[in-house]
Coordinates of C-alpha atoms in Angstrom, one line a residue:
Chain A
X13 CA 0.0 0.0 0.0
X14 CA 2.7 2.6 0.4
X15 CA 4.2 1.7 -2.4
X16 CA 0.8 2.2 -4.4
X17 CA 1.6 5.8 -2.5
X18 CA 4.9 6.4 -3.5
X19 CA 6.1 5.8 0.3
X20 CA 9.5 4.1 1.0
X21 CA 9.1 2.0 4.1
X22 CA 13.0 1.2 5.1
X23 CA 13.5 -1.4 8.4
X24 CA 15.3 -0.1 11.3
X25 CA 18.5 -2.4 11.9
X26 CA 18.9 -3.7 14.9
X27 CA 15.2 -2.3 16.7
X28 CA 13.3 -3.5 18.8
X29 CA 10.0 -3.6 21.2
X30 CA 9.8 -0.3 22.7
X31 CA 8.7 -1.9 26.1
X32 CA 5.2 -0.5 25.4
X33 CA 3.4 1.6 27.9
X34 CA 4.4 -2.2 30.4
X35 CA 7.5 -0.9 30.6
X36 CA 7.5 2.8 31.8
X37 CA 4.8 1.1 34.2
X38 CA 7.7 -1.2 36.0
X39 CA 10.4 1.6 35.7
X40 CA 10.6 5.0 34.9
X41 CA 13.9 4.9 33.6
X42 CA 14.2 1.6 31.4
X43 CA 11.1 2.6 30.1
X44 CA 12.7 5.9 28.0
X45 CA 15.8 4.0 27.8
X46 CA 14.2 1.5 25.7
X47 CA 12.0 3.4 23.8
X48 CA 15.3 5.9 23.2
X49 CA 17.4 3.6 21.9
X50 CA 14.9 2.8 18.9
X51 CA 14.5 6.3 18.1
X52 CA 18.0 7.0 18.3
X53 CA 18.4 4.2 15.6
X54 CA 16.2 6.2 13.3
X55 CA 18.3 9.2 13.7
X56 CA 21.3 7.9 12.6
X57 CA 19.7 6.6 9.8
X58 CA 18.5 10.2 9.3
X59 CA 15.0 8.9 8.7
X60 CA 11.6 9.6 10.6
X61 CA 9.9 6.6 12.2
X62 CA 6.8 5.6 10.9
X63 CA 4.5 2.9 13.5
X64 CA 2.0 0.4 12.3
X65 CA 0.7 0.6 16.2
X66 CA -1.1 2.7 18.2
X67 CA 0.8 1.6 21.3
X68 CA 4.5 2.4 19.4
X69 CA 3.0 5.7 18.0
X70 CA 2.1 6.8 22.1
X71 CA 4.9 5.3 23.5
X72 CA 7.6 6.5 20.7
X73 CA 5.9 10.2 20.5
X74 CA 5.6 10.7 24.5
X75 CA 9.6 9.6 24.8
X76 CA 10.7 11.5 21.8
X77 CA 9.0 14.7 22.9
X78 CA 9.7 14.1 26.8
X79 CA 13.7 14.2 26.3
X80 CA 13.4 16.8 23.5
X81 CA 11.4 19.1 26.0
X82 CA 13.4 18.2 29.3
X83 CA 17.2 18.4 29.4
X84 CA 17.4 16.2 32.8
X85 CA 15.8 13.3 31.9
X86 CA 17.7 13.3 28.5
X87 CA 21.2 14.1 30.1
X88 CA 20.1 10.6 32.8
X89 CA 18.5 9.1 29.3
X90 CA 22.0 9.3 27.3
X91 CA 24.0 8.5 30.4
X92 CA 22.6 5.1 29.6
X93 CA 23.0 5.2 26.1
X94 CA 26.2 5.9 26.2
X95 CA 26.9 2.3 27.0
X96 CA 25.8 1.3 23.2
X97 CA 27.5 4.2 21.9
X98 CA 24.3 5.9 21.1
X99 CA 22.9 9.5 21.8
X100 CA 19.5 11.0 21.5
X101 CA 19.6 14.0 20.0
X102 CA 16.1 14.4 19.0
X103 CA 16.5 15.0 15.4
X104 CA 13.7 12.8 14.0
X105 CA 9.8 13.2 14.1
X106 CA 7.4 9.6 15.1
X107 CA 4.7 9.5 13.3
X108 CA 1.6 6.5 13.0
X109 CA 1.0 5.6 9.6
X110 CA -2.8 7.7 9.5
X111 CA -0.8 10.8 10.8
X112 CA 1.6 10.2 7.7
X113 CA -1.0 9.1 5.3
X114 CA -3.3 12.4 5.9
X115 CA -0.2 15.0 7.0
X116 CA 2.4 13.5 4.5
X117 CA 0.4 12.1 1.7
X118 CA -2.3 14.2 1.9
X119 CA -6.2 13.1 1.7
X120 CA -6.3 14.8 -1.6
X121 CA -3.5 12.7 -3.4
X122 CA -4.9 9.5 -2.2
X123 CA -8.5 10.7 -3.7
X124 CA -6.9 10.7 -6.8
X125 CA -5.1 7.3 -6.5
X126 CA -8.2 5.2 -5.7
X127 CA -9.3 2.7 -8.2
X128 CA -12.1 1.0 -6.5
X129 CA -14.9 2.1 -4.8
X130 CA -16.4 1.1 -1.7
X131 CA -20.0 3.1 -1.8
X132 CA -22.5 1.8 -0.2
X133 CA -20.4 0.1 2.3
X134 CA -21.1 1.3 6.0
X135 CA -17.7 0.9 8.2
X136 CA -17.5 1.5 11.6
X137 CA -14.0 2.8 12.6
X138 CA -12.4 2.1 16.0
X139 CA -9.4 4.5 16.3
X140 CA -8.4 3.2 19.2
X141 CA -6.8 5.2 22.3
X142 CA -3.2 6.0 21.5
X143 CA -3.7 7.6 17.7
X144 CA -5.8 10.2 20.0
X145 CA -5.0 9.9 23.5
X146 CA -3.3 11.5 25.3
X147 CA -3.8 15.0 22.9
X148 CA -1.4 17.4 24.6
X149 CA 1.2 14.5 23.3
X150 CA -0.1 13.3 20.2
X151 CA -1.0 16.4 19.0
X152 CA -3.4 14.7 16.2
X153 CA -6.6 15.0 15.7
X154 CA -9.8 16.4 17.8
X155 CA -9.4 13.7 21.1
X156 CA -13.7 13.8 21.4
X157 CA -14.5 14.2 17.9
X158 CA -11.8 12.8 15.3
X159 CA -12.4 13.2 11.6
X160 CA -8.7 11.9 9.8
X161 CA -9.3 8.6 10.3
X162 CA -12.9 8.6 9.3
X163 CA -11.8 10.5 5.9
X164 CA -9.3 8.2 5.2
X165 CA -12.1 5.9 5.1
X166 CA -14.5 8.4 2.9
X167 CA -12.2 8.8 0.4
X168 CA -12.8 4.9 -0.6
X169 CA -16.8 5.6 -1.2
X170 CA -17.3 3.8 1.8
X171 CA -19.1 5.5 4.3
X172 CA -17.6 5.8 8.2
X173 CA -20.6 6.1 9.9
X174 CA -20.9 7.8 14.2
X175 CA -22.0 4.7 17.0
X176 CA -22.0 4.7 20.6
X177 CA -18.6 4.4 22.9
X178 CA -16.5 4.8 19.2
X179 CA -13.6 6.1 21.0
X180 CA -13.9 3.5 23.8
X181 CA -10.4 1.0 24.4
X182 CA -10.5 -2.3 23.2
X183 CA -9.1 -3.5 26.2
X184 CA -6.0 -5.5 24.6
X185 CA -3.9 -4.6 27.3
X186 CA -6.1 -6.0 29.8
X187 CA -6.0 -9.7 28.0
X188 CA -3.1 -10.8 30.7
X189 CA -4.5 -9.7 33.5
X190 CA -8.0 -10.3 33.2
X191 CA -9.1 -12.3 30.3
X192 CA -12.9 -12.7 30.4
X193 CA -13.1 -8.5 31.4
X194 CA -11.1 -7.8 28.4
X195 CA -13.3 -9.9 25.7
X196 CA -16.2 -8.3 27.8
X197 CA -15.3 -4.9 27.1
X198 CA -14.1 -6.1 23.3
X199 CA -17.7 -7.9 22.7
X200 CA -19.9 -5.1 23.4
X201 CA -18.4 -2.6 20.9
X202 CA -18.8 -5.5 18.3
X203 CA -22.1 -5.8 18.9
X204 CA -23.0 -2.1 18.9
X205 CA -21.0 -2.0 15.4
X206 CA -23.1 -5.4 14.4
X207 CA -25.9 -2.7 14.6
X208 CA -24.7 0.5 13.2
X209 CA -22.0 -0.8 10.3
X210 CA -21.2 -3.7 8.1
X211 CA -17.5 -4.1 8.9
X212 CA -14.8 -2.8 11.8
X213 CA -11.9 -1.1 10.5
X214 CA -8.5 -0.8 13.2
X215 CA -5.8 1.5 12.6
X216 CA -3.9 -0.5 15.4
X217 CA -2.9 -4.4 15.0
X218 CA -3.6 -5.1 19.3
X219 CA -7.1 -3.5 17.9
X220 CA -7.3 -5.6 15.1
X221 CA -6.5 -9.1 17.0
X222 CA -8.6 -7.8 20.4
X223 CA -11.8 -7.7 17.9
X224 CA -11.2 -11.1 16.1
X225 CA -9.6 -13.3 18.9
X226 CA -13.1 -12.1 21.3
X227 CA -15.1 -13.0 18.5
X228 CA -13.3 -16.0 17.2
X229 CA -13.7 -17.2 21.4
X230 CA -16.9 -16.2 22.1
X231 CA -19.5 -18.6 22.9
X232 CA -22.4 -16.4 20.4
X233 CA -21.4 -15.7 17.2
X234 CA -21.1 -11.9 16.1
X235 CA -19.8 -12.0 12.7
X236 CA -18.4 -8.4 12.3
X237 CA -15.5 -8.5 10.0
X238 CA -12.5 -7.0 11.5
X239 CA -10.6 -5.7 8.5
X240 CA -6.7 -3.6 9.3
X241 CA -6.8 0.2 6.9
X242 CA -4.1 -0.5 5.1
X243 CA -6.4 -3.5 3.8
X244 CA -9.3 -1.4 2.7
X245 CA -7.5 1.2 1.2
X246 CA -5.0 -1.3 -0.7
X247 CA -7.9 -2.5 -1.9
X248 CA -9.0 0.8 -3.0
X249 CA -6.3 1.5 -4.4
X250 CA -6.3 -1.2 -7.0
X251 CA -4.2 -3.3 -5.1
X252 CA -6.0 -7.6 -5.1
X253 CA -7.1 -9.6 -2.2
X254 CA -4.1 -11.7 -2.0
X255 CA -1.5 -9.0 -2.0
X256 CA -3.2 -7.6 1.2
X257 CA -3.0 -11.3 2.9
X258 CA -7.0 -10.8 3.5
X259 CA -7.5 -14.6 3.2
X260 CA -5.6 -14.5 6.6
X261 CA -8.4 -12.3 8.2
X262 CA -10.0 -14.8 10.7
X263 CA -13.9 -13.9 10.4
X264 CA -15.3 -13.8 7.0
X265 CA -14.8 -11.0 4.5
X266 CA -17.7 -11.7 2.2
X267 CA -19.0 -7.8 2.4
X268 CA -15.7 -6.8 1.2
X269 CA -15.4 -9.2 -1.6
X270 CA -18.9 -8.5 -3.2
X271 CA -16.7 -4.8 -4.4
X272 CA -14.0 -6.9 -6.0
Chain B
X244 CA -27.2 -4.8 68.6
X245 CA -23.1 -5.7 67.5
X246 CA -21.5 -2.8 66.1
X247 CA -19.0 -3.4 63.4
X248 CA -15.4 -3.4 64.1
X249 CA -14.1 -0.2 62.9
X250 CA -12.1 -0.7 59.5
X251 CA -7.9 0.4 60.8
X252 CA -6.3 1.7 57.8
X253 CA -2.4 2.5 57.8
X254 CA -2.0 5.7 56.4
X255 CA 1.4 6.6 55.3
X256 CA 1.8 11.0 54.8
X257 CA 5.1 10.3 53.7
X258 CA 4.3 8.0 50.6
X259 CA 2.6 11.0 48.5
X260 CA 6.6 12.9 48.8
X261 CA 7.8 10.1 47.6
X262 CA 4.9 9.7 44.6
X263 CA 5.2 13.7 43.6
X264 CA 8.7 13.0 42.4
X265 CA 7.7 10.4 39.6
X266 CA 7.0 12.3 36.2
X267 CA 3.2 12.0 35.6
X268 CA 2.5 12.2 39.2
X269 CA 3.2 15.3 40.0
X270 CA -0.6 16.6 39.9
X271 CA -2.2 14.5 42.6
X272 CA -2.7 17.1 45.1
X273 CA -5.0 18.9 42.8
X274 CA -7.4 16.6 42.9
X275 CA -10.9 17.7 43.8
X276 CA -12.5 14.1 43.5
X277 CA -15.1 15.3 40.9
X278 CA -15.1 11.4 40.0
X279 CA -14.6 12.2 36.1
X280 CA -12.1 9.8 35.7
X281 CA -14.2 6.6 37.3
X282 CA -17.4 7.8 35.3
X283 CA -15.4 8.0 31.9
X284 CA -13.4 4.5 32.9
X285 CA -14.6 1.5 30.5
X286 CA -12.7 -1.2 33.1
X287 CA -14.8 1.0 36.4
X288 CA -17.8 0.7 34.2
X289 CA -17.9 -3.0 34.6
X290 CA -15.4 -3.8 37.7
X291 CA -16.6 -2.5 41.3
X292 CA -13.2 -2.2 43.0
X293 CA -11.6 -0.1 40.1
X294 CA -12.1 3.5 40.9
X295 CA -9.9 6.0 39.8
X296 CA -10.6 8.2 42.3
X297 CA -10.4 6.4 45.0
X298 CA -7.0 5.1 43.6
X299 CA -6.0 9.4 43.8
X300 CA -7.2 9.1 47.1
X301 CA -5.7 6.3 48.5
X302 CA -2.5 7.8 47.4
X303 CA -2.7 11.0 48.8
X304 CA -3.3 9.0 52.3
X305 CA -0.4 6.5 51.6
X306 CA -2.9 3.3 52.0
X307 CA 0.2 1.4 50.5
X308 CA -1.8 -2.0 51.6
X309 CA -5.1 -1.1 50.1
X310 CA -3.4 -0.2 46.8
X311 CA -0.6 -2.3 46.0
X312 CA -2.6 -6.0 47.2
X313 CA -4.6 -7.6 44.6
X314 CA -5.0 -6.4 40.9
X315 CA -6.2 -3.4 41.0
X316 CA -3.7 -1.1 39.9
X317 CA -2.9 -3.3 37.1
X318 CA -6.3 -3.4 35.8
X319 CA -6.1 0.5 33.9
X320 CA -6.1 -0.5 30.2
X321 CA -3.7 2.9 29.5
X322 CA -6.8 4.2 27.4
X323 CA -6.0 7.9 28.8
X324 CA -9.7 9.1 28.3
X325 CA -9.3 10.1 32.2
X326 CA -6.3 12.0 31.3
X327 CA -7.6 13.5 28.7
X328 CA -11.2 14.7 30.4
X329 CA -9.6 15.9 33.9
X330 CA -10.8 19.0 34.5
X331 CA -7.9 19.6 37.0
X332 CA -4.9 17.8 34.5
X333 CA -4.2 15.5 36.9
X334 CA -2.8 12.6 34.6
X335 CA -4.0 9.9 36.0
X336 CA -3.5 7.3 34.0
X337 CA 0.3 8.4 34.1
X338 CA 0.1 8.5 38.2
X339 CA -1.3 4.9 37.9
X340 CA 2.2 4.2 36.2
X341 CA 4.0 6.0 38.7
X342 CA 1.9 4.0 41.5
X343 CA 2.8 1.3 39.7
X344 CA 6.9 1.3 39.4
X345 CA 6.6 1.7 43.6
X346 CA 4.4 -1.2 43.7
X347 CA 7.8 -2.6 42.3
X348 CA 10.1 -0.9 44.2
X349 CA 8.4 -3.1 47.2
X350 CA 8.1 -6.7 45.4
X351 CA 4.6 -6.3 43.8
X352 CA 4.7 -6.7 40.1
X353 CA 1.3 -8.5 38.4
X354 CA 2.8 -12.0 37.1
X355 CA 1.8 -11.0 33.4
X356 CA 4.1 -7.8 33.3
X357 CA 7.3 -9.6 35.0
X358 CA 6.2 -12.3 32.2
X359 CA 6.2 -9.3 29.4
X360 CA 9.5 -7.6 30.8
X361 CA 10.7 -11.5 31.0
X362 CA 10.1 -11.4 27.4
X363 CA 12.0 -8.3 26.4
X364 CA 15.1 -9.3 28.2
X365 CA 15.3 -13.0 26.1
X366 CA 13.7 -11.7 22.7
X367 CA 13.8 -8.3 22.2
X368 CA 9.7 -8.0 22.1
X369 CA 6.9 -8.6 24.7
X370 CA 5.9 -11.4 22.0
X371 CA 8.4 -13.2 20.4
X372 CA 9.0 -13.3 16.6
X373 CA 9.1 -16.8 15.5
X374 CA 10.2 -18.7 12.6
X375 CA 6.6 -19.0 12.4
X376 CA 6.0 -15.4 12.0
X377 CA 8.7 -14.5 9.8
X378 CA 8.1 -17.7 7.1
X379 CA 4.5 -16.2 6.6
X380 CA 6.2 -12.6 5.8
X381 CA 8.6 -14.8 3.7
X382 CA 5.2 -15.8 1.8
X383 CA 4.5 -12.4 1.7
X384 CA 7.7 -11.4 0.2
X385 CA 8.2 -9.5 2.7
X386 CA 11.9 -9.4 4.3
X387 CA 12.2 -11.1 8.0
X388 CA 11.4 -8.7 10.7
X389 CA 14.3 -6.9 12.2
X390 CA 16.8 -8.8 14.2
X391 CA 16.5 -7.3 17.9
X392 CA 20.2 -6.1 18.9
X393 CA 19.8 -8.2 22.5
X394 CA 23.5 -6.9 23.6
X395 CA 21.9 -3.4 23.8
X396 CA 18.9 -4.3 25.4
X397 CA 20.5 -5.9 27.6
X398 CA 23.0 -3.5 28.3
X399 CA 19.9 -1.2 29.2
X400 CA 18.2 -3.3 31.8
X401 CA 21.5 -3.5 33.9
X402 CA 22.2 -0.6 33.8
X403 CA 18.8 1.1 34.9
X404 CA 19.0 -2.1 37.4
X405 CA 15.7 -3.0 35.8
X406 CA 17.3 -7.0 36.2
X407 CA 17.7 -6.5 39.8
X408 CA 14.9 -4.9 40.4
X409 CA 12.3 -7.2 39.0
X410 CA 14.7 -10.3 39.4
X411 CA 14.4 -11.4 35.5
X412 CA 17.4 -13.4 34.4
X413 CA 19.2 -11.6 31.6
X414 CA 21.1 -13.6 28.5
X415 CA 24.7 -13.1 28.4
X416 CA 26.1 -12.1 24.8

């Protein structure tokens, strides 16, 4: 898909998990340190980081903009990264892949691009917390009433329509502590989108597994496709059903297929 | 007519100086327990003993017991929508995280996390990339995901002391 957009995605040698928002929660410390040493990585390579994950996107941003801002927390910071030879020097930008898509693409040039349409299909989009939350770190997006995501979906002919709790969490993070509370939470936002769409789109992968694996392990059966964006906009962008790996989505795409 | 044992709590007035320090924590005291956070909270929606503001509360008194025993610290999802709708900024899902790393400090860490850190220190990841994962990008034609550099991970978690402190065994390389 970022081919189809003229986007160069490079891997970052050598990187890692950034410890997620787990880590800052057991220390302080290890938590930036860890989440440092991947941007750092990027800015040798003189490249921005781009995140396929909510979580990365928060946890990336927050650390990236915390030791640009504050000059004794990056001083402690780079005292440990001095043991791998690395500095943070805060020379790069994080970015999730919607922020790039809509600030770096632009809406406009992907309108143009699209080779399929999607009209008449009603998609329920679940943004999930971190692409929003917390603003005064993010800095994307209206936190209450988001519209990038949803235009992203628009601009297919498919239409993102409002529901009840769309902003709520999918509770992921709760799966290892509390299993049955996190499918709860999971389940009840499928069946309000069973009601008000005819798939779930997730701009975050921990989104996307939360909404199948609850379904897929529920006793009742829900049926509400869970499809990832870069999926639905390949598709829309004249990219096939195979090159997005949709035969590996887990509930039935049969809505999707009848455009194809 | 029995009256009921009055509940003893041990209050601690030093533990909220020592909670101020941590970055995200440093709010608490503005508190005015509006209860914004717990009516906004989609785990205090459906669990009784999850309450946000009592969790602000109980810190401000130094309850250490009341907070660390049990789960309930470790059940915030991280979804920030009480951060974000605090009409006083207190940040409370990042004073969760603070209340959190002292929980540590004293030997409470929720099996799953020491499990996840467990995992960062041996693979590089909270979930391991397998074979598995990377032959299905091979179908894909996609090129393996990115070797973890473990040395510098490593290298990280003694440093910090994050080893000692959670008393993970590290891989030597």
């Amino acid at each position: 898909m970022a081919e189809a957009l003229g986007v160069e995605l490079v891997d970052m040698k050598g990187s890692g998990c950034c410890g997620t928002t787990y880590m800052e929660s057991i220390d302080h410390k290890t938590g930036l340190a860890m989440a440092a040493r991947n941007i750092c990585i990027a800015e040798e390579m003189g490249l921005d980081i781009v995140t396929l994950c909510n979580g990365c996107f928060e946890v990336l941003t927050k650390v990236n903009k915390i030791l640009k801002e504050e000059k004794k927390l990056r001083d402690e910071v780079n005292g440990v990264l001095i043991e791998l030879n690395r500095e943070f020097k805060g020379t790069v930008e994080v970015k999730h892949f919607v922020k790039m898509l809509v600030e770096d693409v632009g809406i406009d040039k992907i309108e143009g691009l699209i080779k399929r349409s999607f009209k008449g299909l009603k998609v329920a989009v679940h943004p999930g917390c971190h692409l929003l939350r917390p603003s005064d770190i993010m800095e994307f997006d209206d936190p209450e009433v988001p519209i990038f995501f949803d235009s992203l979906i628009n601009v297919t002919g498919a239409q993102s329509v409002n529901y009840p709790n769309k902003l709520e969490c999918c509770a992921a993070a709760l799966l290892a502590v509390r299993e049955e509370l996190a499918s709860k939470i999971a389940l009840e936002k499928v069946a309000t989108v069973k009601k008000y769409a005819d798939i779930m789109v997730t701009s975050c992968p921990f989104c996307y597994l939360q909404y199948e694996t609850s379904q897929i392990t529920a006793s009742e059966s829900y049926d509400v496709s869970v499809i990832h964006l870069p999926q639905l906009l390949g598709l829309a962008l004249g990219l096939n059903y195979e090159e997005l790996a949709l035969y590996e989505n887990r509930i039935d795409t049969s809505k999707i297929k009848e455009f194809l | 007519m029995q009256k009921e044992a009055p509940k003893i709590f041990k209050v601690d007035p030093k533990f909220k100086h020592e909670l101020l320090k941590i970055t995200g924590a440093e709010k608490i005291m503005l508190c005015f327990q509006c209860g914004t956070c717990t009516a906004d909270c989609p785990v205090a929606l459906r669990v009784n003993e999850f309450r946000p503001r009592q969790i602000v509360e109980d810190a401000r008194l130094g309850l250490k017991e009341t907070l660390f025993s049990g789960d309930t610290l470790w059940l915030c999802t991280g979804c920030y929508t009480c951060y974000e709708r605090c009409p006083q900024d207190v940040k409370v899902t990042d004073m969760i995280a603070a209340l959190r790393t002292l929980a540590v400090k004293e030997g409470y860490i929720h099996p799953s996390f020491r499990m996840l850190i467990d995992s960062m220190a041996k693979n590089g990841y909270i979930y391991e990339i397998t074979d598995f994962e990377n032959e299905l990008r091979a179908d894909m034609g996609l090129p393996a995901a990115p070797k973890v550099n473990l040395d510098e991970v490593s290298k990280i978690m003694k440093k910090t002391g994050l080893n000692k402190l959670t008393g993970i065994t590290m891989e030597e390389g």
